Tab-separated table of C-alpha atoms in Angstrom:
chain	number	residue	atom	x	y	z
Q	16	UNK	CA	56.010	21.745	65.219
Q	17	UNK	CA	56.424	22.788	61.537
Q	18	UNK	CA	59.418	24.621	60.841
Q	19	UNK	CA	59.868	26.635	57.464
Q	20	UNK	CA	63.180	27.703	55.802
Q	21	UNK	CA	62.406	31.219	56.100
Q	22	UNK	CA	61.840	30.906	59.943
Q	23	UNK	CA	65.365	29.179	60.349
Q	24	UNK	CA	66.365	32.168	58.208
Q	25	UNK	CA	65.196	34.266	60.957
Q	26	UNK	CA	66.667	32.483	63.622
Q	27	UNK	CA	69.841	33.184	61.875
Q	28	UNK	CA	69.124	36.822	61.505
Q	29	UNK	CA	68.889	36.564	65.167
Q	30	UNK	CA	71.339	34.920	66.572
Q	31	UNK	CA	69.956	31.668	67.792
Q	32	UNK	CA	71.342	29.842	65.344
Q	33	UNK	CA	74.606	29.765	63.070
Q	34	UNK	CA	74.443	29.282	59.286
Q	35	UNK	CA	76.255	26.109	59.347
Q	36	UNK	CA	74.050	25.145	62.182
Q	37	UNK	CA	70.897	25.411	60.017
Q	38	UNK	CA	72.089	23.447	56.831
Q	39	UNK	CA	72.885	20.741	58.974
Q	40	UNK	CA	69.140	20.705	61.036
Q	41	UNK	CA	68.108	21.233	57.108
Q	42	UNK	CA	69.877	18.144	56.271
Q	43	UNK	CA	69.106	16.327	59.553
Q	44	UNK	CA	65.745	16.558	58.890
Q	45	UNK	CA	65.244	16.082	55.594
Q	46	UNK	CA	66.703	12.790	56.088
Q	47	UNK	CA	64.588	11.154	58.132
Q	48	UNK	CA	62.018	8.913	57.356
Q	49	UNK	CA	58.339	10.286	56.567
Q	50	UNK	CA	56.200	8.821	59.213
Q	51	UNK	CA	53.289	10.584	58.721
Q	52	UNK	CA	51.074	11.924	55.974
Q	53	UNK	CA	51.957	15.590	54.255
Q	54	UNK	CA	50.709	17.706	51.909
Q	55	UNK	CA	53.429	16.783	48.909
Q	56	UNK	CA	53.457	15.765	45.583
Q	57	UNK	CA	55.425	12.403	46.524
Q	58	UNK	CA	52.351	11.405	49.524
Q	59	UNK	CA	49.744	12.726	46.823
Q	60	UNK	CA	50.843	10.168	44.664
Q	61	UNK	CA	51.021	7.334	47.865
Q	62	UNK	CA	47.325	7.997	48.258
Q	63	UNK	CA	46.067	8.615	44.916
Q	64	UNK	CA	47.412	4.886	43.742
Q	65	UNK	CA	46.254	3.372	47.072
Q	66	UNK	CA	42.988	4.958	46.729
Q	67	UNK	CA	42.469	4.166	43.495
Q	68	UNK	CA	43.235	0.293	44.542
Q	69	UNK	CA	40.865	0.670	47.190
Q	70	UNK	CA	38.051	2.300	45.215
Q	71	UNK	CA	38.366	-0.696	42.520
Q	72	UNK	CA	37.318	-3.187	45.508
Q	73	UNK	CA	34.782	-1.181	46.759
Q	74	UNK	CA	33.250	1.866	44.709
Q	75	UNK	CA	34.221	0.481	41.455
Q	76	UNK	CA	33.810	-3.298	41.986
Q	77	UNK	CA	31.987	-4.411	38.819
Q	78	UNK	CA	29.380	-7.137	37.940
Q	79	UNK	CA	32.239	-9.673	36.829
Q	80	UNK	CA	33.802	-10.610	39.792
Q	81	UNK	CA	30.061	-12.283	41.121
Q	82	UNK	CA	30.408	-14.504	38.122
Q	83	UNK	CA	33.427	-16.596	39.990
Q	84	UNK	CA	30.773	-17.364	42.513
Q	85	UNK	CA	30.910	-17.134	46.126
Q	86	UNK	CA	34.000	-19.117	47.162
Q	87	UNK	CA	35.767	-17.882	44.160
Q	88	UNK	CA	35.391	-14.184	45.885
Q	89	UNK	CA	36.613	-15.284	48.845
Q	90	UNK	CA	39.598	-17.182	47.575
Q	91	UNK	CA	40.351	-13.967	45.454
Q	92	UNK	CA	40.127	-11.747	48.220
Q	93	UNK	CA	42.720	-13.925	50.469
Q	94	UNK	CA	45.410	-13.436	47.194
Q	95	UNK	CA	44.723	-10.045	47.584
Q	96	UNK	CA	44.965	-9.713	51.058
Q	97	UNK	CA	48.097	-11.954	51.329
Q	98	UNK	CA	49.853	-9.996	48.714
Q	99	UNK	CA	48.990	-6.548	50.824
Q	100	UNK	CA	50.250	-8.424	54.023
Q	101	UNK	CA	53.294	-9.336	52.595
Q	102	UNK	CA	53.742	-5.811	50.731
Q	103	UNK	CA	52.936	-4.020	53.671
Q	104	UNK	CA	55.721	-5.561	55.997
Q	105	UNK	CA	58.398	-4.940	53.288
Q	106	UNK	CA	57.454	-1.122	52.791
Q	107	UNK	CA	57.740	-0.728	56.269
Q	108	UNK	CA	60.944	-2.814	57.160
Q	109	UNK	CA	62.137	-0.078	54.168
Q	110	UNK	CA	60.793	2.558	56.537
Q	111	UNK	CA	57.833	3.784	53.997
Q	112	UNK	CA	55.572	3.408	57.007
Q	113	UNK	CA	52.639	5.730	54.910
Q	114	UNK	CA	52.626	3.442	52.144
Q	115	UNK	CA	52.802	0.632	54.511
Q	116	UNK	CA	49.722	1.974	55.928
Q	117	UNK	CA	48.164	2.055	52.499
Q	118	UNK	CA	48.704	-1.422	51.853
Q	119	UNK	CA	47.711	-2.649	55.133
Q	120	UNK	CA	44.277	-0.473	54.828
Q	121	UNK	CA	43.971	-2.231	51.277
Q	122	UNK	CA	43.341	-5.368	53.150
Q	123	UNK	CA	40.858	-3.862	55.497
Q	124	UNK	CA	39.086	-2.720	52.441
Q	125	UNK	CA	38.760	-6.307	51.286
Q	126	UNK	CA	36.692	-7.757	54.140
Q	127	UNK	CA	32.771	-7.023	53.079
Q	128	UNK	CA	33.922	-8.095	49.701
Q	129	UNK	CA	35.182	-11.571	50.982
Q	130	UNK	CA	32.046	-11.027	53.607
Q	131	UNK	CA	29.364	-10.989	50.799
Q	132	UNK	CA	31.253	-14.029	48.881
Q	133	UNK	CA	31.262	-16.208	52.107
Q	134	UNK	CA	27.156	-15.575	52.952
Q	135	UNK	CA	26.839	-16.524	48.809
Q	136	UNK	CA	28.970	-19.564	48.749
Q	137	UNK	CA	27.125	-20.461	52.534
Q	138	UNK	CA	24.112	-19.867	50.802
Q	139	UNK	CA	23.051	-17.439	53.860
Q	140	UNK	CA	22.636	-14.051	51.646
Q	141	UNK	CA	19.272	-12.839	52.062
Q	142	UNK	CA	19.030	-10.672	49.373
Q	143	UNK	CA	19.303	-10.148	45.337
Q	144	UNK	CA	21.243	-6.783	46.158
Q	145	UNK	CA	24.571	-6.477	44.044
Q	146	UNK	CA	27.833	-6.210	46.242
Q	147	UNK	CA	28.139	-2.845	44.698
Q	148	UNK	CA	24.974	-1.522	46.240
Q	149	UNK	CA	27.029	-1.689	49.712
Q	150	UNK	CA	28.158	1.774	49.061
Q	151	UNK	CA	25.179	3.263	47.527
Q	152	UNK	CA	22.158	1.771	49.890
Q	153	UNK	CA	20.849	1.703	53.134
Q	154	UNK	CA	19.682	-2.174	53.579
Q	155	UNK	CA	19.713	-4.266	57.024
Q	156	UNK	CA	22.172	-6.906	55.552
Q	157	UNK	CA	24.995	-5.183	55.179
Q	158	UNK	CA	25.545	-5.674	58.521
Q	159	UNK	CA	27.434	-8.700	58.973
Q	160	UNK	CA	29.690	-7.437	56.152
Q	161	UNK	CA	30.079	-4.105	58.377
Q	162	UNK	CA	30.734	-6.163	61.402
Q	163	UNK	CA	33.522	-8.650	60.109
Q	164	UNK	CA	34.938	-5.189	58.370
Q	165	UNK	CA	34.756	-3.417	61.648
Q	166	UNK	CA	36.914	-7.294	63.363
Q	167	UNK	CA	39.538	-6.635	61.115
Q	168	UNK	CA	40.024	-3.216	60.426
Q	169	UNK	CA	40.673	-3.542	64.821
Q	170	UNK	CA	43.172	-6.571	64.613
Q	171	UNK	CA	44.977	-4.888	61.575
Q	172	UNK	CA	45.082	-1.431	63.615
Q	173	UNK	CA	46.011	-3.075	66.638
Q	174	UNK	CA	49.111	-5.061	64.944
Q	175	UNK	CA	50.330	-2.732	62.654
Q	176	UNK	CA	49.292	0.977	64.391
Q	177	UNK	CA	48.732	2.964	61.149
Q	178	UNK	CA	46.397	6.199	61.640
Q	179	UNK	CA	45.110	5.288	57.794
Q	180	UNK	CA	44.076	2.025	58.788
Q	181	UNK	CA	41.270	3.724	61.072
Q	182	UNK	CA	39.616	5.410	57.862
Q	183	UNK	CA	37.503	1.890	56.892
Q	184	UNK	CA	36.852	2.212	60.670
Q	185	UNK	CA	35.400	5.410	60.668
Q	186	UNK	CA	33.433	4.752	57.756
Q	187	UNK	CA	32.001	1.386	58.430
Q	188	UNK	CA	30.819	2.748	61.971
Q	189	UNK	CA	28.924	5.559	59.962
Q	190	UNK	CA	27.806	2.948	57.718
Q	191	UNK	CA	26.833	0.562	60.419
Q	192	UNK	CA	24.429	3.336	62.333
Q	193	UNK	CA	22.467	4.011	59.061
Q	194	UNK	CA	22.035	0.385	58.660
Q	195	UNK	CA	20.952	0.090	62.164
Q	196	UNK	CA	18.206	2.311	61.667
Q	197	UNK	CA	16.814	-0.334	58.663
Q	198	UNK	CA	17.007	-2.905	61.214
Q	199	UNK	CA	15.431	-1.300	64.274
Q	200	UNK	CA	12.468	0.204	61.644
Q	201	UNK	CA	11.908	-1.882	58.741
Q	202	UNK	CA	12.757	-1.592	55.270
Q	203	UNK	CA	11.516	2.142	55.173
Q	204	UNK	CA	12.901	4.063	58.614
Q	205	UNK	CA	11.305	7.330	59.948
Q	206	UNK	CA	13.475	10.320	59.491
Q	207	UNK	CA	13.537	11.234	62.683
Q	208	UNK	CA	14.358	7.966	63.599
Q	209	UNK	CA	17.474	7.544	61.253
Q	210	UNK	CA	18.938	11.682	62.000
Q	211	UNK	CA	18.780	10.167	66.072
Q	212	UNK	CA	21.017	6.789	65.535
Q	213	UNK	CA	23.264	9.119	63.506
Q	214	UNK	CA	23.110	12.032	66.154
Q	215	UNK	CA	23.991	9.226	68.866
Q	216	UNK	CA	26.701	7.169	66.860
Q	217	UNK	CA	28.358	9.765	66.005
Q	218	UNK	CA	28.488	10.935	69.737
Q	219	UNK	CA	30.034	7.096	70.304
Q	220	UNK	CA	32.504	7.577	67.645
Q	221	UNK	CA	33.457	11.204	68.849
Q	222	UNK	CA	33.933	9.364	72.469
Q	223	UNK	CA	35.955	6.620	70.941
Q	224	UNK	CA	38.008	9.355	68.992
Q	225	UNK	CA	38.612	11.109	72.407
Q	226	UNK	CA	39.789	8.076	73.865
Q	227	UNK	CA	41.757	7.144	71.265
Q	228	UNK	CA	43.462	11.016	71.313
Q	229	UNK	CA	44.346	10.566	74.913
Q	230	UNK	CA	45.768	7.166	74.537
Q	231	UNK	CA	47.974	7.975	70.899
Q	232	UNK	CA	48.915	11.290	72.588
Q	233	UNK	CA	52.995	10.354	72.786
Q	234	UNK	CA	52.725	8.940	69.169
Q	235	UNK	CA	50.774	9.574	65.670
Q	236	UNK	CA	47.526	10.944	65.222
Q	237	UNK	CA	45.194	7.793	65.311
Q	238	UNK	CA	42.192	10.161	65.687
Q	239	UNK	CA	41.852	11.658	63.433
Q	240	UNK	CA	39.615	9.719	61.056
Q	241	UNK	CA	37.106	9.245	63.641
Q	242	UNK	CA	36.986	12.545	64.545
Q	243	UNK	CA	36.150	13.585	61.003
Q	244	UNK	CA	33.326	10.738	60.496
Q	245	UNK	CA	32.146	11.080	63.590
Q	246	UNK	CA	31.474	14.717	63.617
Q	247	UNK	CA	30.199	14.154	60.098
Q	248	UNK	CA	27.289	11.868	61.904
Q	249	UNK	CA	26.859	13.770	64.913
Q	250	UNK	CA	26.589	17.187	63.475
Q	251	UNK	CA	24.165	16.016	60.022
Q	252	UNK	CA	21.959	13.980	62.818
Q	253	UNK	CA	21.578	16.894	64.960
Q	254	UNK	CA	20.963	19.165	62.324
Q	255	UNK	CA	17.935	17.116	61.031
Q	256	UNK	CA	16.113	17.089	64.058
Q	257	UNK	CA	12.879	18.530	64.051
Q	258	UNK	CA	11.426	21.419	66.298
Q	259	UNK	CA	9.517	25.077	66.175
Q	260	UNK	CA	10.536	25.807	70.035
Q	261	UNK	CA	12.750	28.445	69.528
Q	262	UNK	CA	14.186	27.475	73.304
Q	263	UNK	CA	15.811	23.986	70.644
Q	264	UNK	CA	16.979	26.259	68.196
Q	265	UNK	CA	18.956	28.125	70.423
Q	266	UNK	CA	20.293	24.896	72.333
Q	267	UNK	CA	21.602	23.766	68.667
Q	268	UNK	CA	23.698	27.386	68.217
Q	269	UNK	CA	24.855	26.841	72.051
Q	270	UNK	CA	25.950	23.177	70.887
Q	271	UNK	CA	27.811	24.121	67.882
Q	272	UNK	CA	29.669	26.613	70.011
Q	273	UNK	CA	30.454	23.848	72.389
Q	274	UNK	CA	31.683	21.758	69.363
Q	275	UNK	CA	33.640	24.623	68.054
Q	276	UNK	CA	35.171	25.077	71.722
Q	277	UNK	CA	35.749	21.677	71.644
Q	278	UNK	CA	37.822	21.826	68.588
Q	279	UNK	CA	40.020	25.073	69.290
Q	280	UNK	CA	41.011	22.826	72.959
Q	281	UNK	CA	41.905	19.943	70.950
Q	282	UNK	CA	43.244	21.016	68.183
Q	283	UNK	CA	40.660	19.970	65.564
Q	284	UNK	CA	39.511	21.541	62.360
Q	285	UNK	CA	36.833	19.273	61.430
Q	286	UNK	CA	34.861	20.122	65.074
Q	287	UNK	CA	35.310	23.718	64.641
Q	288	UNK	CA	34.374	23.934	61.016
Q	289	UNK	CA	31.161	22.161	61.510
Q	290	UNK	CA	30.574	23.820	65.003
Q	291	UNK	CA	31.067	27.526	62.553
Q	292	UNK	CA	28.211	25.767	59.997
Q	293	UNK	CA	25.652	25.591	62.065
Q	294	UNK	CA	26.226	28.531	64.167
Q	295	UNK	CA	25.988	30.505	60.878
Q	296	UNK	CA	22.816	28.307	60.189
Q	297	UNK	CA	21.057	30.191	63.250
Q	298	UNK	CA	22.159	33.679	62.549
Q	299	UNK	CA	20.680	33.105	59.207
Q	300	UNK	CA	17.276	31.691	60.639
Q	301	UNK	CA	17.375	34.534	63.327
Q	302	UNK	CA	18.183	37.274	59.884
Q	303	UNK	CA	15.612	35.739	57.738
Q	304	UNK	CA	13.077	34.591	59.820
Q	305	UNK	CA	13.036	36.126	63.183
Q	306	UNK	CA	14.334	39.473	62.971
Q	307	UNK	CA	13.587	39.566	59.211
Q	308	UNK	CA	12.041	43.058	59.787
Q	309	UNK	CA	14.397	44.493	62.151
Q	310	UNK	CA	16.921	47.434	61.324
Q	311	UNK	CA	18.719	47.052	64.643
Q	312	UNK	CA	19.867	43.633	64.287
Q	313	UNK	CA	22.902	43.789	61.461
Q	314	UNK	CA	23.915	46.321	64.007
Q	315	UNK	CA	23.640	44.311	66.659
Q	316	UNK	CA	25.837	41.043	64.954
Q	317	UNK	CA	28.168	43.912	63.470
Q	318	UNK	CA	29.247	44.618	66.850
Q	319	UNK	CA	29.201	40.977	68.111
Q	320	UNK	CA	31.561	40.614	65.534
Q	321	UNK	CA	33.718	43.407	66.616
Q	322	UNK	CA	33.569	42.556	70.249
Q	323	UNK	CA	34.929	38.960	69.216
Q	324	UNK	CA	37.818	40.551	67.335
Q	325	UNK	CA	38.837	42.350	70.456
Q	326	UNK	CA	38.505	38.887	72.775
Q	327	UNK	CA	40.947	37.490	70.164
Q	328	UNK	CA	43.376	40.345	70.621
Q	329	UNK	CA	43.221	40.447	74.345
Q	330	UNK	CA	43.845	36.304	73.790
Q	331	UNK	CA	46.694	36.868	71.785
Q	332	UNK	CA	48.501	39.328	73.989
Q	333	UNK	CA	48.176	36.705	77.133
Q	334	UNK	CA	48.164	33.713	75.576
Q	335	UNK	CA	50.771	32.144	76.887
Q	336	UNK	CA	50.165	32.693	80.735
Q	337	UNK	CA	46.180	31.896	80.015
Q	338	UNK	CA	47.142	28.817	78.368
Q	339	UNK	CA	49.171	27.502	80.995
Q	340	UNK	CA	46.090	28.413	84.044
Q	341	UNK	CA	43.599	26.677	82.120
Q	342	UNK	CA	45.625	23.632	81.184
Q	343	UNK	CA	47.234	23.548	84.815
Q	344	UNK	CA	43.745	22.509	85.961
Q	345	UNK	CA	43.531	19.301	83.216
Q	346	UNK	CA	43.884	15.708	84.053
Q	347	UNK	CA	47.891	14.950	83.102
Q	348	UNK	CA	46.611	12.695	80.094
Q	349	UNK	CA	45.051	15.807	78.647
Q	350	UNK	CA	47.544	17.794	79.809
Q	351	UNK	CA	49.936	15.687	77.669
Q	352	UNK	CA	47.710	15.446	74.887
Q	353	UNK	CA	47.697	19.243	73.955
Q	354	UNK	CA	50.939	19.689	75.041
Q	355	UNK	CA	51.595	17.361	71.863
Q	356	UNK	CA	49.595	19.269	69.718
């Protein structure tokens, strides 16, 4: 819970608290160390610098380095990886755990790069593809690099239990279902094919991001990068499914709902701004295309729109006892888990 200066200002007003008794929860809190990532100008520049490491072994990664030849990546890569070890455990025996996190992620970062020089020095790459190209194509081969990415990035989560080091994570399991659909098709996959192992991955990731929720509920918030990628596959596969039955189209409003329910329970944006996308997409189809002609439907939505107001008024004057009924009925893990939020 987020506490601002002008609500302990009110507290004072009130009563609950003394002046003196505010400077020092002020103080108190000020003083301990950041464990978790905020919106400030000193974690802005954490993540711009570590990001900016990270982007010049992956995004930015130039011709040059292929010239030291296969085992010269790899031996590279393990200097690098040593030195983010070993800066890593002194950042957070200082008790900088973000910028522990950052350094530890680093490494993660590092693995399809040291992947892609091991298959060249093993003389095992199948391909004339540039290591660069990992970020910018869809090709079958990546996926060992995915794989050994996906090895570490778990070890390195599991030993050092940084939410940042689940970003690579994230990502590589998006990369590693669009890759999937190469293998499973050929070098040129059917849309529908590729929007279906996105649709479903990103239904395993969104599972794995529950799971993950439930079992980090006591501690940091571990889920979160899955949630984002995974909704981010889920939601763009679903969208780019195919169909003129207008039975689907309302099944894909009803699911974005769902998704948008799903995110108001648990607490997350990312479900219920995606879940708001595509039920806007159907209103629009049903404006422009169904009802294109029809004076009575702006009416119609106008009050929809009114009548949802109102629910969220009636909501807000019982939260509190509606809140507890519905969670009373919860499993205690998920009971614990909002409880948290």
């Amino acid at each position: 819970m987020d506490i601002s200066q002008s609500q302990l200002a009110q507290a004072v007003q009130e009563g609950i608290l003394s002046r003196e008794q505010a400077e020092r929860l002020t103080l108190f809190v000020d003083g301990l160390p950041s464990s978790t990532a905020k919106f400030d100008f000193t974690h802005l520049l954490y993540y711009f610098g570590g990001l900016v490491a990270i982007g010049a072994m992956t995004l930015f990664m130039t011709l040059g380095w292929e010239s030291f030849g296969g085992w010269g990546i790899v031996t590279l890569c393990a200097v690098y990886a040593t030195a983010g070890i070993v800066l890593a455990n002194r950042l957070a025996k200082k008790g900088l755990p973000v910028v522990a996190g950052i350094s530890a992620t680093f490494v993660v970062c590092l693995t399809p790069l040291a992947t892609f020089g091991l298959q060249h020095a093993l003389g095992v790459w199948p391909s004339d593809d540039n290591y660069r190209d990992y970020h910018r194509y869809v090709q079958w081969h990546w996926l060992y690099m995915e794989l050994a990415t996906l090895a570490v990035g778990a070890a390195l989560a599991r030993s050092y239990r940084y939410p940042f080091l689940l970003m690579p994570v994230a990502l590589t399991l998006w990369y590693l279902s669009m890759d999937l659909a190469v293998m499973l098709t050929g070098d040129y996959p059917e849309f529908e094919l590729r929007a279906l192992v996105s649709m479903y991955m990103g239904l395993l990731i969104l599972g794995l991001a529950f799971w993950v929720d439930i079992r980090s509920r006591h501690s940091l918030d571990y889920a979160f990068w899955l949630y984002l990628f995974g909704t981010t596959s889920f939601w763009c596969g679903l969208s780019m499914q195919h169909s003129d039955s207008e039975l689907s189209k309302l099944a894909y409003c009803c699911i974005n709902l769902i998704m948008m329910g799903f995110g108001i329970v648990l607490v997350r944006r990312v479900l219920v701004i995606f879940g708001a996308l595509g039920v806007c997409g159907y209103v629009g189809y049903l404006a422009y295309d169904v009802f294109k002609d029809s004076w009575l439907f702006p009416i119609m939505l106008t009050l929809l729109g009114a009548f949802i107001v109102y629910l969220g008024i009636l909501w807000q004057k019982h939260e509190q006892k509606l809140t507890y009924q519905l969670r009373s009925r919860l499993p205690k893990p998920l009971q614990e888990l909002l409880e948290n939020k």
